[in-house]
Tab-separated table of C-alpha atoms in Angstrom:
chain	number	residue	atom	x	y	z
A	1416	MET	CA	41.526	-17.973	14.354
A	1417	VAL	CA	38.585	-19.656	15.669
A	1418	LEU	CA	40.679	-21.961	18.024
A	1419	GLY	CA	42.333	-18.359	19.330
A	1420	VAL	CA	39.107	-17.022	20.538
A	1421	ALA	CA	37.702	-20.556	22.026
A	1422	LEU	CA	41.160	-20.792	24.226
A	1423	ALA	CA	40.599	-16.836	25.349
A	1424	VAL	CA	37.303	-17.739	26.441
A	1425	LEU	CA	38.371	-21.219	28.587
A	1426	ALA	CA	41.221	-18.994	30.176
A	1427	SER	CA	38.666	-16.369	31.614
A	1428	CYS	CA	36.921	-19.361	33.188
A	1429	SER	CA	37.850	-19.427	37.496
A	1430	LYS	CA	36.721	-22.421	40.040
A	1431	LYS	CA	34.359	-20.252	41.294
A	1432	ASP	CA	32.373	-19.580	38.471
A	1433	ASP	CA	28.471	-21.593	38.313
A	1434	LEU	CA	28.975	-23.700	35.176
A	1435	SER	CA	25.428	-25.269	36.100
A	1436	THR	CA	23.149	-22.528	34.636
A	1437	PRO	CA	21.846	-23.873	32.001
A	1438	LEU	CA	22.494	-22.330	28.137
A	1439	VAL	CA	18.947	-20.096	26.758
A	1440	GLY	CA	17.956	-21.398	23.444
A	1441	LEU	CA	19.535	-24.495	23.839
A	1442	GLY	CA	15.533	-26.737	24.780
A	1443	GLY	CA	14.328	-27.274	27.913
A	1444	ASP	CA	14.129	-23.683	29.173
A	1445	THR	CA	11.196	-22.862	31.768
A	1446	TRP	CA	10.028	-19.219	32.641
A	1447	ALA	CA	7.578	-18.031	35.121
A	1448	LYS	CA	4.339	-17.745	33.130
A	1449	GLY	CA	3.111	-13.649	32.976
A	1450	PRO	CA	0.837	-11.160	31.875
A	1451	LEU	CA	2.319	-11.519	28.076
A	1452	ASP	CA	1.917	-15.390	27.977
A	1453	GLU	CA	-1.714	-15.434	29.773
A	1454	TRP	CA	-2.556	-12.914	26.776
A	1455	LEU	CA	-1.026	-14.893	24.107
A	1456	ASN	CA	-2.811	-17.912	25.761
A	1457	THR	CA	-6.241	-15.678	25.922
A	1458	ASN	CA	-5.718	-14.478	21.913
A	1459	TYR	CA	-4.369	-17.117	20.452
A	1460	THR	CA	-3.673	-20.577	22.103
A	1461	THR	CA	-7.682	-21.460	23.444
A	1462	PRO	CA	-9.355	-19.900	20.449
A	1463	TYR	CA	-7.089	-21.025	17.684
A	1464	ASN	CA	-4.990	-23.751	18.911
A	1465	ILE	CA	-1.885	-21.393	17.705
A	1466	GLU	CA	1.122	-21.168	19.988
A	1467	VAL	CA	3.235	-18.004	19.795
A	1468	LYS	CA	6.921	-18.510	20.598
A	1469	TYR	CA	8.496	-15.395	21.321
A	1470	LYS	CA	11.440	-17.042	24.079
A	1471	TRP	CA	14.718	-17.338	21.770
A	1472	ASP	CA	14.790	-21.005	20.481
A	1473	ARG	CA	17.405	-21.221	17.247
A	1474	SER	CA	16.329	-23.846	16.402
A	1475	GLU	CA	13.164	-22.474	14.986
A	1476	LEU	CA	14.793	-20.946	12.468
A	1477	GLY	CA	17.167	-22.561	9.709
A	1478	GLU	CA	20.488	-21.383	7.768
A	1479	ILE	CA	22.274	-21.493	10.857
A	1480	GLU	CA	24.882	-19.111	9.747
A	1481	LYS	CA	22.946	-15.700	9.613
A	1482	ASP	CA	22.590	-13.823	12.583
A	1483	VAL	CA	19.232	-13.063	14.134
A	1484	VAL	CA	18.585	-11.680	17.175
A	1485	PRO	CA	15.100	-12.389	19.357
A	1486	VAL	CA	11.691	-10.181	19.235
A	1487	LYS	CA	11.829	-7.510	22.111
A	1488	GLU	CA	9.278	-8.538	24.507
A	1489	ASP	CA	7.294	-5.213	24.697
A	1490	LYS	CA	6.711	-5.635	20.986
A	1491	VAL	CA	5.047	-9.094	21.184
A	1492	ILE	CA	1.396	-7.894	22.585
A	1493	PRO	CA	0.979	-5.285	20.038
A	1494	VAL	CA	2.225	-7.110	16.747
A	1495	MET	CA	0.352	-9.935	17.758
A	1496	ASP	CA	-2.932	-7.973	18.379
A	1497	ALA	CA	-2.243	-6.004	15.228
A	1498	ILE	CA	-2.612	-9.028	13.537
A	1499	LYS	CA	-5.274	-10.624	15.102
A	1500	LYS	CA	-7.959	-7.544	14.363
A	1501	VAL	CA	-6.336	-7.676	10.740
A	1502	TRP	CA	-5.134	-11.298	9.344
A	1503	ILE	CA	-7.603	-13.053	11.871
A	1504	GLU	CA	-10.942	-11.740	12.323
A	1505	PRO	CA	-11.531	-10.883	8.996
A	1506	TYR	CA	-10.657	-14.444	7.797
A	1507	VAL	CA	-13.547	-15.541	10.809
A	1508	ALA	CA	-15.688	-12.624	9.858
A	1509	VAL	CA	-15.916	-14.207	6.127
A	1510	LYS	CA	-15.562	-17.307	6.775
A	1511	GLY	CA	-15.769	-18.702	10.094
A	1512	GLU	CA	-14.026	-19.503	12.882
A	1513	ALA	CA	-14.289	-23.399	11.931
A	1514	PHE	CA	-12.225	-22.729	8.648
A	1515	PHE	CA	-9.291	-20.363	10.158
A	1516	LYS	CA	-8.571	-23.070	12.683
A	1517	LYS	CA	-8.651	-25.565	10.069
A	1518	TYR	CA	-6.239	-23.863	7.668
A	1519	ALA	CA	-4.154	-21.576	10.109
A	1520	GLN	CA	-0.674	-22.326	11.215
A	1521	LYS	CA	-0.218	-24.142	14.621
A	1522	GLN	CA	3.102	-22.011	15.375
A	1523	PHE	CA	4.532	-18.315	15.251
A	1524	PHE	CA	7.752	-17.958	16.096
A	1525	LEU	CA	8.824	-14.448	16.391
A	1526	VAL	CA	12.014	-12.548	15.482
A	1527	GLY	CA	13.507	-8.894	16.277
A	1528	SER	CA	15.653	-8.764	13.224
A	1529	PRO	CA	15.257	-9.151	9.701
A	1530	SER	CA	17.092	-12.250	7.904
A	1531	TYR	CA	19.952	-10.550	5.193
A	1532	ASN	CA	20.942	-13.061	2.549
A	1533	SER	CA	23.991	-13.306	0.395
A	1534	ASN	CA	22.242	-10.913	-2.877
A	1535	GLY	CA	21.876	-8.054	-0.425
A	1536	THR	CA	17.928	-8.718	0.140
A	1537	MET	CA	16.551	-9.458	3.477
A	1538	THR	CA	13.879	-12.394	4.271
A	1539	LEU	CA	10.705	-10.627	6.583
A	1540	GLY	CA	8.948	-14.237	6.927
A	1541	THR	CA	8.970	-17.691	6.043
A	1542	ALA	CA	5.599	-20.230	5.779
A	1543	GLU	CA	6.855	-23.782	6.765
A	1544	GLY	CA	4.357	-26.347	4.795
A	1545	GLY	CA	1.814	-25.293	6.753
A	1546	ARG	CA	2.806	-25.940	10.137
A	1547	LYS	CA	4.764	-22.712	11.066
A	1548	ILE	CA	4.527	-18.847	10.195
A	1549	VAL	CA	8.141	-17.199	10.991
A	1550	LEU	CA	8.055	-13.128	11.754
A	1551	MET	CA	10.983	-10.651	11.282
A	1552	VAL	CA	12.004	-7.464	12.291
A	1553	LEU	CA	9.431	-6.906	14.491
A	1554	ASN	CA	11.628	-4.896	16.748
A	1555	GLN	CA	11.229	-1.391	14.881
A	1556	PHE	CA	7.187	-2.313	14.770
A	1557	ASP	CA	5.450	1.085	15.866
A	1558	ILE	CA	1.651	1.419	15.182
A	1559	LYS	CA	2.416	5.071	14.580
A	1560	ASN	CA	4.347	4.152	11.520
A	1561	LYS	CA	1.534	3.153	9.055
A	1562	PRO	CA	4.259	1.999	6.469
A	1563	GLU	CA	5.978	-0.140	8.979
A	1564	VAL	CA	2.666	-1.773	10.606
A	1565	ARG	CA	1.509	-2.109	6.708
A	1566	ARG	CA	4.791	-3.812	5.707
A	1567	MET	CA	4.146	-6.042	8.327
A	1568	LEU	CA	0.810	-6.920	7.754
A	1569	HIS	CA	1.375	-7.417	4.436
A	1570	THR	CA	4.165	-10.322	5.315
A	1571	ILE	CA	1.564	-12.074	7.463
A	1572	HIS	CA	-0.951	-12.407	4.477
A	1573	HIS	CA	1.693	-13.453	2.189
A	1574	GLU	CA	2.746	-16.008	4.401
A	1575	PHE	CA	-0.985	-17.207	5.040
A	1576	GLY	CA	-1.463	-17.146	1.010
A	1577	HIS	CA	1.505	-19.615	0.832
A	1578	ILE	CA	-0.746	-22.093	2.806
A	1579	LEU	CA	-3.763	-21.841	1.070
A	1580	ASN	CA	-1.734	-22.198	-1.965
A	1581	GLN	CA	0.005	-25.248	-0.387
A	1582	ASN	CA	-3.566	-26.721	0.532
A	1583	ILE	CA	-5.000	-25.763	-2.939
A	1584	ALA	CA	-2.953	-24.682	-5.809
A	1585	VAL	CA	-3.667	-21.981	-7.323
A	1586	THR	CA	-4.911	-22.809	-11.160
A	1587	SER	CA	-1.724	-23.071	-13.600
A	1588	ASP	CA	-3.291	-20.022	-15.495
A	1589	TYR	CA	-1.993	-18.032	-13.400
A	1590	GLN	CA	1.768	-18.419	-14.006
A	1591	ARG	CA	1.377	-18.369	-17.783
A	1592	ILE	CA	0.064	-14.492	-17.990
A	1593	THR	CA	4.143	-13.467	-17.305
A	1594	PRO	CA	6.005	-17.114	-18.006
A	1595	GLY	CA	9.355	-15.382	-19.481
A	1596	ASP	CA	9.369	-12.792	-16.708
A	1597	TYR	CA	10.104	-14.451	-13.414
A	1598	THR	CA	14.086	-14.058	-12.137
A	1599	ALA	CA	15.724	-14.375	-9.504
A	1600	THR	CA	17.573	-11.623	-9.351
A	1601	TRP	CA	14.011	-9.639	-9.512
A	1602	PHE	CA	15.710	-7.257	-6.276
A	1603	ASN	CA	17.340	-5.733	-8.990
A	1604	PHE	CA	13.954	-3.737	-10.128
A	1605	ASP	CA	12.169	-2.087	-8.363
A	1606	ASP	CA	7.784	-2.305	-8.263
A	1607	SER	CA	7.377	0.343	-11.159
A	1608	GLU	CA	9.411	-1.872	-13.476
A	1609	ALA	CA	7.774	-5.102	-12.073
A	1610	GLN	CA	4.171	-3.667	-12.411
A	1611	ALA	CA	5.133	-2.165	-16.245
A	1612	LEU	CA	6.042	-5.622	-16.873
A	1613	GLY	CA	2.213	-7.162	-14.999
A	1614	PHE	CA	3.746	-7.729	-11.602
A	1615	ILE	CA	2.118	-6.084	-8.574
A	1616	THR	CA	6.079	-6.208	-6.786
A	1617	SER	CA	9.099	-6.716	-7.539
A	1618	TYR	CA	9.608	-9.685	-5.444
A	1619	SER	CA	6.299	-10.756	-7.523
A	1620	ARG	CA	8.788	-11.830	-10.111
A	1621	SER	CA	11.152	-14.372	-8.317
A	1622	ASN	CA	8.846	-17.573	-8.796
A	1623	LYS	CA	4.804	-18.340	-9.471
A	1624	ASP	CA	4.056	-18.891	-5.798
A	1625	ASP	CA	5.052	-15.818	-4.284
A	1626	ASP	CA	3.979	-13.919	-7.757
A	1627	PHE	CA	0.347	-15.151	-6.585
A	1628	VAL	CA	0.466	-14.913	-2.967
A	1629	GLU	CA	1.746	-11.472	-3.102
A	1630	MET	CA	-1.361	-10.010	-5.120
A	1631	LEU	CA	-3.459	-11.886	-2.893
A	1632	ALA	CA	-1.475	-10.037	0.303
A	1633	SER	CA	-1.556	-6.272	-1.748
A	1634	MET	CA	-5.284	-6.920	-2.764
A	1635	LEU	CA	-5.796	-7.227	0.981
A	1636	VAL	CA	-3.918	-5.236	2.852
A	1637	ASP	CA	-3.402	-2.365	0.249
A	1638	GLY	CA	-7.130	-2.648	-1.311
A	1639	GLN	CA	-8.937	-2.152	-3.942
A	1640	ALA	CA	-8.652	1.469	-4.712
A	1641	ARG	CA	-4.790	1.406	-4.977
A	1642	MET	CA	-4.708	-1.727	-7.193
A	1643	SER	CA	-6.627	0.272	-9.650
A	1644	ASP	CA	-4.605	3.144	-9.150
A	1645	VAL	CA	-1.731	0.677	-10.269
A	1646	VAL	CA	-3.422	-0.634	-13.222
A	1647	ASN	CA	-5.111	3.142	-14.078
A	1648	ASN	CA	-0.927	4.253	-13.729
A	1649	GLN	CA	0.599	1.835	-16.799
A	1650	PHE	CA	1.451	3.760	-19.503
A	1651	MET	CA	4.177	3.930	-22.375
A	1652	MET	CA	7.324	5.282	-20.921
A	1653	GLU	CA	9.917	6.941	-23.182
A	1654	VAL	CA	13.662	8.167	-21.489
A	1655	THR	CA	15.173	11.167	-22.960
A	1656	SER	CA	17.706	14.111	-22.363
A	1657	THR	CA	15.373	16.104	-20.283
A	1658	GLY	CA	13.905	13.102	-18.040
A	1659	THR	CA	11.442	10.359	-18.793
A	1660	PHE	CA	8.122	10.740	-19.801
A	1661	ILE	CA	4.865	9.702	-20.484
A	1662	LYS	CA	4.227	8.962	-24.682
A	1663	ARG	CA	1.380	10.909	-25.854
A	1664	ASP	CA	-0.413	11.318	-28.698
A	1665	GLY	CA	-0.685	14.639	-30.802
A	1666	LYS	CA	-3.487	15.735	-28.398
A	1667	GLY	CA	-2.172	14.589	-25.381
A	1668	VAL	CA	-4.073	11.498	-25.132
A	1669	TYR	CA	-1.256	8.968	-23.124
A	1670	GLU	CA	-0.261	5.566	-24.344
A	1671	GLN	CA	-1.798	2.994	-22.056
A	1672	ASN	CA	0.266	-0.177	-21.589
A	1673	THR	CA	-2.217	-2.029	-21.966
A	1674	ASP	CA	-0.546	-5.394	-21.682
A	1675	ALA	CA	0.703	-4.561	-18.142
A	1676	ARG	CA	-2.529	-3.591	-17.671
A	1677	SER	CA	-4.432	-6.866	-19.139
A	1678	LYS	CA	-1.812	-8.945	-17.261
A	1679	LEU	CA	-2.443	-7.057	-13.628
A	1680	ASN	CA	-6.293	-7.578	-14.256
A	1681	ARG	CA	-6.293	-11.380	-15.464
A	1682	LYS	CA	-4.520	-11.700	-12.105
A	1683	GLN	CA	-6.654	-10.081	-10.253
A	1684	ALA	CA	-9.444	-12.058	-11.536
A	1685	ILE	CA	-7.935	-15.082	-10.793
A	1686	VAL	CA	-6.965	-14.788	-7.047
A	1687	VAL	CA	-11.008	-13.685	-6.928
A	1688	SER	CA	-12.019	-17.041	-8.420
A	1689	TYR	CA	-9.485	-18.627	-6.768
A	1690	LEU	CA	-10.652	-18.040	-2.964
A	1691	LYS	CA	-14.022	-18.454	-4.373
A	1692	ASP	CA	-13.869	-21.835	-5.901
A	1693	ALA	CA	-11.095	-23.458	-3.371
A	1694	TYR	CA	-12.929	-21.706	-0.504
A	1695	GLY	CA	-15.887	-20.493	-0.843
A	1696	ILE	CA	-14.259	-16.656	0.261
A	1697	GLU	CA	-15.534	-13.091	-1.592
A	1698	LEU	CA	-12.700	-11.299	-1.978
A	1699	ALA	CA	-14.402	-8.423	-1.764
A	1700	GLN	CA	-15.857	-9.328	1.175
A	1701	LEU	CA	-12.473	-9.873	2.754
A	1702	GLN	CA	-11.099	-7.577	1.332
A	1703	THR	CA	-13.497	-4.438	3.114
A	1704	LYS	CA	-13.242	-6.336	6.452
A	1705	THR	CA	-9.275	-6.370	5.825
A	1706	GLN	CA	-9.477	-2.279	4.890
A	1707	GLU	CA	-11.534	-1.738	7.886
A	1708	ALA	CA	-9.114	-3.666	10.365
A	1709	ILE	CA	-6.348	-1.780	9.374
A	1710	GLU	CA	-8.392	1.588	9.308
A	1711	GLY	CA	-9.572	0.786	13.280
A	1712	LEU	CA	-5.880	0.101	14.081
A	1713	TYR	CA	-4.848	3.358	13.039
A	1714	PRO	CA	-7.638	5.777	12.095
A	1715	THR	CA	-7.000	8.178	9.557
A	1716	PRO	CA	-7.354	12.169	9.978
A	1717	GLU	CA	-9.563	13.787	8.880
A	1718	LEU	CA	-8.140	15.197	5.282
A	1719	ASN	CA	-9.078	19.401	6.460
A	1720	THR	CA	-6.419	18.438	9.837
A	1721	ILE	CA	-3.410	17.475	7.432
A	1722	LEU	CA	-3.759	19.275	4.270
A	1723	GLY	CA	-3.729	22.471	3.973
A	1724	PHE	CA	-1.319	26.197	4.242
A	1725	ASP	CA	1.453	25.039	6.658
A	1726	LYS	CA	0.357	21.800	6.970
A	1727	THR	CA	1.956	18.375	6.011
A	1728	LEU	CA	0.272	18.484	2.168
A	1729	ASN	CA	-0.767	21.835	0.639
A	1730	SER	CA	-1.962	20.223	-2.522
A	1731	ILE	CA	-4.029	18.291	-5.091
A	1732	ILE	CA	-3.303	17.039	-8.011
A	1733	VAL	CA	-6.323	16.151	-10.714
A	1734	ASN	CA	-5.546	14.055	-13.816
A	1735	PRO	CA	-8.516	12.494	-15.778
A	1736	GLN	CA	-6.388	10.255	-17.376
A	1737	LEU	CA	-4.817	8.515	-14.059
A	1738	VAL	CA	-7.974	7.915	-11.815
A	1739	SER	CA	-11.354	7.275	-12.860
A	1740	GLY	CA	-14.735	8.033	-11.217
A	1741	LEU	CA	-14.333	11.577	-11.677
A	1742	SER	CA	-18.243	13.298	-11.142
A	1743	PRO	CA	-19.620	13.910	-15.029
A	1744	LYS	CA	-20.452	17.680	-14.101
A	1745	PHE	CA	-16.452	18.267	-13.063
A	1746	LEU	CA	-15.328	16.330	-15.866
A	1747	THR	CA	-17.509	18.875	-18.705
A	1748	ALA	CA	-15.832	22.085	-17.021
A	1749	TYR	CA	-12.675	20.123	-17.689
A	1750	ASN	CA	-12.966	18.642	-20.816
A	1751	ALA	CA	-14.620	22.063	-22.245
A	1752	ALA	CA	-11.162	24.499	-21.226
A	1753	ASN	CA	-9.199	21.641	-22.966
A	1754	ALA	CA	-11.364	22.093	-26.007
A	1755	GLY	CA	-10.440	26.052	-25.319
A	1756	LEU	CA	-6.717	25.266	-25.194
A	1757	LEU	CA	-6.691	23.396	-28.246
A	1758	THR	CA	-7.641	26.084	-30.204
A	1759	ARG	CA	-4.965	27.867	-28.845
A	1760	GLY	CA	-2.376	25.261	-29.677
A	1761	ARG	CA	-2.152	23.612	-26.338
A	1762	TYR	CA	-4.108	20.579	-24.195
A	1763	LEU	CA	-4.785	20.622	-20.909
A	1764	ASP	CA	-2.819	17.839	-18.970
A	1765	ASN	CA	-3.903	18.227	-15.077
A	1766	ILE	CA	-4.777	20.338	-12.612
A	1767	SER	CA	-3.941	21.473	-9.292
A	1768	LEU	CA	-5.173	22.926	-6.364
A	1769	THR	CA	-2.603	24.066	-3.950
A	1770	HIS	CA	-2.889	25.645	-0.378
A	1771	TYR	CA	-0.816	28.968	-0.929
A	1772	ASP	CA	-1.395	31.189	2.008
A	1773	ASP	CA	-4.615	30.780	4.680
A	1774	LYS	CA	-6.602	32.594	2.107
A	1775	THR	CA	-6.129	31.696	-0.875
A	1776	ILE	CA	-6.064	28.226	-2.784
A	1777	LEU	CA	-4.050	28.639	-6.214
A	1778	LEU	CA	-5.247	26.822	-9.229
A	1779	SER	CA	-2.887	25.987	-11.326
A	1780	LEU	CA	-3.397	24.635	-15.110
A	1781	ASN	CA	-0.963	22.220	-16.547
A	1782	PHE	CA	-0.830	22.582	-20.294
A	1783	MET	CA	1.710	21.263	-22.970
A	1784	ASP	CA	1.878	21.411	-26.653
A	1785	PRO	CA	0.155	18.943	-28.911
A	1786	LEU	CA	2.805	18.643	-31.275
A	1787	ALA	CA	5.500	17.676	-28.768
A	1788	ALA	CA	4.820	14.122	-27.848
A	1789	LEU	CA	6.692	14.378	-24.896
A	1790	GLY	CA	8.338	16.851	-21.905
A	1791	PRO	CA	6.961	19.631	-20.036
A	1792	GLY	CA	4.634	21.937	-21.046
A	1793	GLY	CA	3.451	26.030	-18.867
A	1794	TYR	CA	1.810	26.526	-16.395
A	1795	ALA	CA	-1.242	29.062	-16.283
A	1796	HIS	CA	-2.072	30.388	-12.123
A	1797	TYR	CA	-5.343	31.850	-11.072
A	1798	PHE	CA	-5.400	32.985	-7.154
A	1799	LEU	CA	-8.830	31.531	-5.805
A	1800	PRO	CA	-9.856	33.888	-2.210
A	1801	ALA	CA	-10.931	31.174	-0.100
A	1802	THR	CA	-12.453	31.279	3.730
A	1803	THR	CA	-13.614	28.218	5.658
A	1804	VAL	CA	-16.358	28.115	8.188
A	1805	ASN	CA	-17.128	24.912	10.226
A	1806	GLY	CA	-15.733	23.101	7.689
A	1807	VAL	CA	-17.089	24.407	4.398
A	1808	THR	CA	-14.510	26.285	2.447
A	1809	THR	CA	-16.261	29.334	-0.205
A	1810	LEU	CA	-13.579	30.361	-2.980
A	1811	GLY	CA	-14.026	33.893	-4.289
A	1812	SER	CA	-13.384	34.770	-8.564
A	1813	PRO	CA	-10.353	33.494	-9.621
A	1814	ILE	CA	-7.276	36.542	-10.066
A	1815	PRO	CA	-4.874	35.852	-12.914
A	1816	ALA	CA	-1.044	34.808	-11.285
A	1817	ASN	CA	0.822	35.240	-14.417
A	1818	ALA	CA	0.582	36.517	-17.836
A	1819	ASN	CA	-0.086	32.460	-18.996
A	1820	ALA	CA	-3.303	32.776	-17.014
A	1821	THR	CA	-4.133	36.309	-18.344
A	1822	ALA	CA	-3.881	35.187	-22.333
A	1823	LEU	CA	-5.681	31.675	-21.728
A	1824	GLN	CA	-8.891	32.878	-19.381
A	1825	PRO	CA	-10.838	33.934	-22.030
A	1826	SER	CA	-10.458	29.770	-23.771
A	1827	ILE	CA	-11.629	28.110	-20.162
A	1828	PRO	CA	-14.410	29.694	-18.935
A	1829	ALA	CA	-16.416	26.923	-17.342
A	1830	LEU	CA	-13.362	25.285	-15.501
A	1831	LEU	CA	-13.077	28.968	-13.961
A	1832	ALA	CA	-17.076	29.067	-13.215
A	1833	TYR	CA	-16.603	25.355	-11.348
A	1834	PHE	CA	-14.909	27.344	-8.796
A	1835	THR	CA	-15.872	30.583	-8.937
A	1836	ASN	CA	-18.198	31.270	-5.743
A	1837	GLN	CA	-18.334	27.855	-5.065
A	1838	LYS	CA	-18.369	26.228	-1.677
A	1839	PHE	CA	-16.827	23.109	-0.877
A	1840	ASN	CA	-16.251	20.276	1.356
A	1841	ILE	CA	-12.397	19.387	0.976
A	1842	ARG	CA	-11.918	15.994	2.470
A	1843	TRP	CA	-11.459	12.168	1.935
A	1844	VAL	CA	-13.966	10.429	-0.829
A	1845	ASP	CA	-14.007	6.970	0.207
A	1846	ASP	CA	-17.757	7.288	0.053
A	1847	ILE	CA	-17.205	7.506	-3.740
A	1848	ILE	CA	-14.131	5.709	-4.150
A	1849	PRO	CA	-14.274	3.215	-1.631
A	1850	GLN	CA	-11.137	2.226	-0.111
A	1851	SER	CA	-9.313	5.283	-0.914
A	1852	LYS	CA	-8.445	7.057	2.159
A	1853	ASN	CA	-5.406	8.067	2.325
A	1854	LEU	CA	-5.351	8.044	-1.576
A	1855	TYR	CA	-7.141	10.540	-2.777
A	1856	GLY	CA	-8.296	13.630	-1.593
A	1857	GLY	CA	-10.876	15.258	-3.220
A	1858	PHE	CA	-13.717	19.204	-3.284
A	1859	VAL	CA	-17.121	17.920	-3.023
A	1860	LYS	CA	-20.062	20.702	-3.408
A	1861	THR	CA	-21.908	21.642	-0.640
A	1862	THR	CA	-25.167	22.426	-2.522
A	1863	ASP	CA	-24.551	19.241	-5.157
A	1864	ALA	CA	-22.698	15.827	-3.860
A	1865	THR	CA	-23.005	14.542	-7.390
A	1866	SER	CA	-20.248	17.450	-8.339
A	1867	TYR	CA	-16.788	16.889	-7.354
A	1868	LEU	CA	-12.913	16.297	-8.386
A	1869	PHE	CA	-10.391	14.310	-6.526
A	1870	GLY	CA	-7.039	13.784	-6.905
A	1871	LYS	CA	-3.648	12.447	-5.023
A	1872	LEU	CA	-2.544	14.400	-2.470
A	1873	GLN	CA	1.013	16.111	-3.114
A	1874	THR	CA	3.229	18.920	-1.200
A	1875	PHE	CA	5.006	22.018	-3.039
């Protein structure tokens, strides 16, 4: 079959064909340098002695049998500009140019597509002995596609983590935290399953080195608020005929997966110590600089522009067992409501605040039966009249919206009073929980900045 294809190609040539034209990608290719090359020289080659190869050269890649495609030239500057801002500049700001020039690889090779593997996974990048980083899947890079940008930035921090680890190895204590759960079939598990075992991502389970650099990359690119959120959401789960639920005791307290939490926290602690002891880098500083750079790439819109009736998001769910840092004043009202419901044979699992229409916020209390360790419960809904002027939302008196709300109202006076005739700024709470923008939305009282609640954003 291959021979037939070759003969067909030869037969198609004529004596008029110019066979002297060099084949691109076989070496010795030259081209007139243009604005793109000048930009790369100014931003990478001259200041950091890093070559960025974007012209096709198959010899830069191993596994010759795999099909990959070149990067589109119009993607090169956007990709490399993002990398410079979110990888180079944070390290330089925290540790200086001398450190970066010493440890940064000397070459990037850019590839447009992923490299697909026989097990169904795809390679997003490689680091080769501290000399070269290959970045793939760049043809779909779009600065407006935040998940895709974060994936690419995660890849570069992952690969540079390999270079740091190749120069100074992390303590073997790291690999002893989860020694029996590394697996060649990591791709058969999702991130939540891996996290329940003490790994930050499913790919972390592939081997000890990738476990370490995945943790480092996640801490930098995802930020500390998201790392804490992963840890705080490790609970013991049980699968029933009606679904998968968090195990609870007779008072509605979630059963924590203390083993997973401990392993994740121990791994984070080793990463922090490693950077400090091996390279004199304070991870918290590097994390802050990285998060500031990511925010600078695509600034997060104000919450009130994307949260509301008929907007991208319309609801905030608040569960004190899933987040830490809620204000004591709100928790006092919440816990009083829970105590009141317990006298009625129920407990409060969470509340949500949903923009029901442009003049109403729906306060929903999700309650459950203390005798039922698993399974869904019921809801009490209250309409809160809402008017917003100059970014300040004023809530009116609650109006029961279903029979449960009417029946339970006498048991929850403190919680209802927390919202009644109160003014709130509905906003991000990254000044309260650093690096939590785009993760938690909050209601902060305008007359008392120490009284607030926040939670995950969703759409009903």
